[in-house]
Amino acid sequence: LDGDISNPRFVEVSADSLFTAIFINDTVPLSVSAPSSSHSLTLRPNPASDRVEIVSCESLSSIDLYDISGRHVLHFEPLSSSASLDLSRLAPGVYTVKASSTTGSVFTDKLLVKRF
């Protein structure tokens, strides 16, 4: 209950292993959040223009970038916990970064490529 007794609204928090959602009266979403990957994968700078540094808490076997339509646009095999990627051939836009570790973990994050 939100405290306003003249217009009572119930707030429900629903969570599963991937997302947490907050609803009012089970119909209007207030917020939806995915788990933070800040402890597992760091992209800097983000937004980036010509290069991005990718740092993980684990040694990475591969890094893949996908454009907004899901098309695979870049593959890199760093075999270390960090890599610097050349973005100069990519069009400006939002990309999904998928990094696979040597232990089998998979980390994802969003990268914004801008031309400054």
Short mmCIF file of C-alpha atoms in Angstrom, two decimals:
data_model
loop_
_atom_site.label_atom_id
_atom_site.label_comp_id
_atom_site.label_asym_id
_atom_site.label_seq_id
_atom_site.Cartn_x
_atom_site.Cartn_y
_atom_site.Cartn_z
CA LEU A 1 0.00 0.00 0.00
CA ASP A 2 1.47 3.36 -0.96
CA GLY A 3 0.18 5.26 2.12
CA ASP A 4 -2.63 7.23 0.41
CA ILE A 5 -5.80 5.71 1.89
CA SER A 6 -8.10 7.83 -0.32
CA ASN A 7 -6.67 6.15 -3.43
CA PRO A 8 -5.17 2.83 -2.36
CA ARG A 9 -2.71 1.27 -4.75
CA PHE A 10 -0.94 -1.99 -4.17
CA VAL A 11 2.61 -2.38 -5.37
CA GLU A 12 3.87 -5.82 -6.34
CA VAL A 13 7.49 -6.69 -6.95
CA SER A 14 7.97 -9.66 -9.24
CA ALA A 15 11.41 -11.21 -9.77
CA ASP A 16 12.91 -14.18 -11.52
CA SER A 17 16.52 -15.07 -12.25
CA LEU A 18 16.81 -12.50 -15.07
CA PHE A 19 14.60 -9.50 -14.38
CA THR A 20 12.88 -7.64 -11.58
CA ALA A 21 9.65 -5.77 -12.36
CA ILE A 22 7.54 -3.48 -10.19
CA PHE A 23 3.81 -3.16 -10.93
CA ILE A 24 0.93 -1.07 -9.61
CA ASN A 25 -2.32 -3.06 -9.48
CA ASP A 26 -0.62 -5.80 -11.54
CA THR A 27 -1.01 -3.82 -14.77
CA VAL A 28 1.24 -0.76 -14.98
CA PRO A 29 4.98 -1.48 -14.87
CA LEU A 30 6.88 1.13 -12.87
CA SER A 31 10.31 -0.23 -13.66
CA VAL A 32 12.07 -3.21 -15.12
CA SER A 33 15.70 -3.91 -14.48
CA ALA A 34 18.15 -6.55 -15.59
CA PRO A 35 20.89 -7.73 -13.28
CA SER A 36 23.96 -5.54 -13.30
CA SER A 37 26.97 -6.92 -15.05
CA SER A 38 29.27 -4.26 -13.61
CA HIS A 39 31.18 -6.81 -11.53
CA SER A 40 31.66 -9.23 -14.42
CA LEU A 41 32.25 -7.04 -17.49
CA THR A 42 33.39 -3.44 -17.84
CA LEU A 43 33.29 -1.45 -21.10
CA ARG A 44 35.21 1.82 -21.18
CA PRO A 45 34.63 4.33 -22.46
CA ASN A 46 30.94 3.81 -23.05
CA PRO A 47 29.84 5.53 -25.25
CA ALA A 48 32.95 4.94 -27.38
CA SER A 49 34.06 6.23 -30.75
CA ASP A 50 37.12 4.44 -32.16
CA ARG A 51 38.23 2.00 -29.42
CA VAL A 52 36.72 0.32 -26.39
CA GLU A 53 38.49 -1.52 -23.59
CA ILE A 54 36.69 -4.60 -22.30
CA VAL A 55 37.71 -5.88 -18.87
CA SER A 56 36.36 -8.99 -17.14
CA CYS A 57 36.87 -10.65 -13.79
CA GLU A 58 37.65 -13.86 -15.72
CA SER A 59 39.92 -14.77 -18.63
CA LEU A 60 37.93 -14.35 -21.86
CA SER A 61 37.97 -16.85 -24.72
CA SER A 62 35.86 -14.78 -27.12
CA ILE A 63 34.15 -11.43 -27.55
CA ASP A 64 31.33 -10.96 -30.06
CA LEU A 65 29.48 -7.78 -31.03
CA TYR A 66 25.95 -7.74 -32.47
CA ASP A 67 24.20 -4.73 -33.97
CA ILE A 68 20.69 -3.62 -33.00
CA SER A 69 19.13 -6.04 -35.52
CA GLY A 70 21.06 -9.00 -34.06
CA ARG A 71 23.57 -9.26 -36.92
CA HIS A 72 27.00 -10.52 -35.84
CA VAL A 73 29.51 -7.74 -36.69
CA LEU A 74 32.74 -8.53 -34.83
CA HIS A 75 34.55 -11.53 -33.31
CA PHE A 76 37.73 -11.39 -31.23
CA GLU A 77 39.61 -14.02 -29.19
CA PRO A 78 41.61 -12.25 -26.47
CA LEU A 79 42.54 -15.23 -24.22
CA SER A 80 43.05 -12.79 -21.35
CA SER A 81 40.81 -10.84 -18.98
CA SER A 82 40.99 -7.64 -21.04
CA ALA A 83 40.96 -6.52 -24.65
CA SER A 84 40.99 -3.32 -26.66
CA LEU A 85 38.72 -3.43 -29.72
CA ASP A 86 38.93 -1.24 -32.83
CA LEU A 87 35.47 0.21 -33.50
CA SER A 88 36.43 2.51 -36.38
CA ARG A 89 34.73 0.30 -39.00
CA LEU A 90 31.43 0.09 -37.11
CA ALA A 91 28.52 2.41 -37.82
CA PRO A 92 27.32 4.56 -34.92
CA GLY A 93 24.64 2.80 -32.89
CA VAL A 94 23.88 0.43 -30.04
CA TYR A 95 25.65 -2.92 -29.94
CA THR A 96 25.37 -5.96 -27.69
CA VAL A 97 28.69 -7.24 -26.39
CA LYS A 98 28.79 -10.95 -25.59
CA ALA A 99 31.93 -12.13 -23.83
CA SER A 100 32.57 -15.82 -23.10
CA SER A 101 35.08 -16.81 -20.45
CA THR A 102 37.48 -19.73 -20.52
CA THR A 103 35.43 -21.28 -17.69
CA GLY A 104 32.18 -21.18 -19.68
CA SER A 105 30.61 -18.04 -18.17
CA VAL A 106 28.89 -15.68 -20.60
CA PHE A 107 28.64 -11.93 -19.92
CA THR A 108 26.62 -9.42 -21.92
CA ASP A 109 26.43 -5.65 -21.93
CA LYS A 110 25.35 -2.80 -24.21
CA LEU A 111 27.85 -0.56 -26.01
CA LEU A 112 27.03 2.76 -27.64
CA VAL A 113 29.25 3.68 -30.58
CA LYS A 114 29.25 7.42 -31.34
CA ARG A 115 31.38 9.60 -33.56
CA PHE A 116 32.43 12.61 -31.48
#
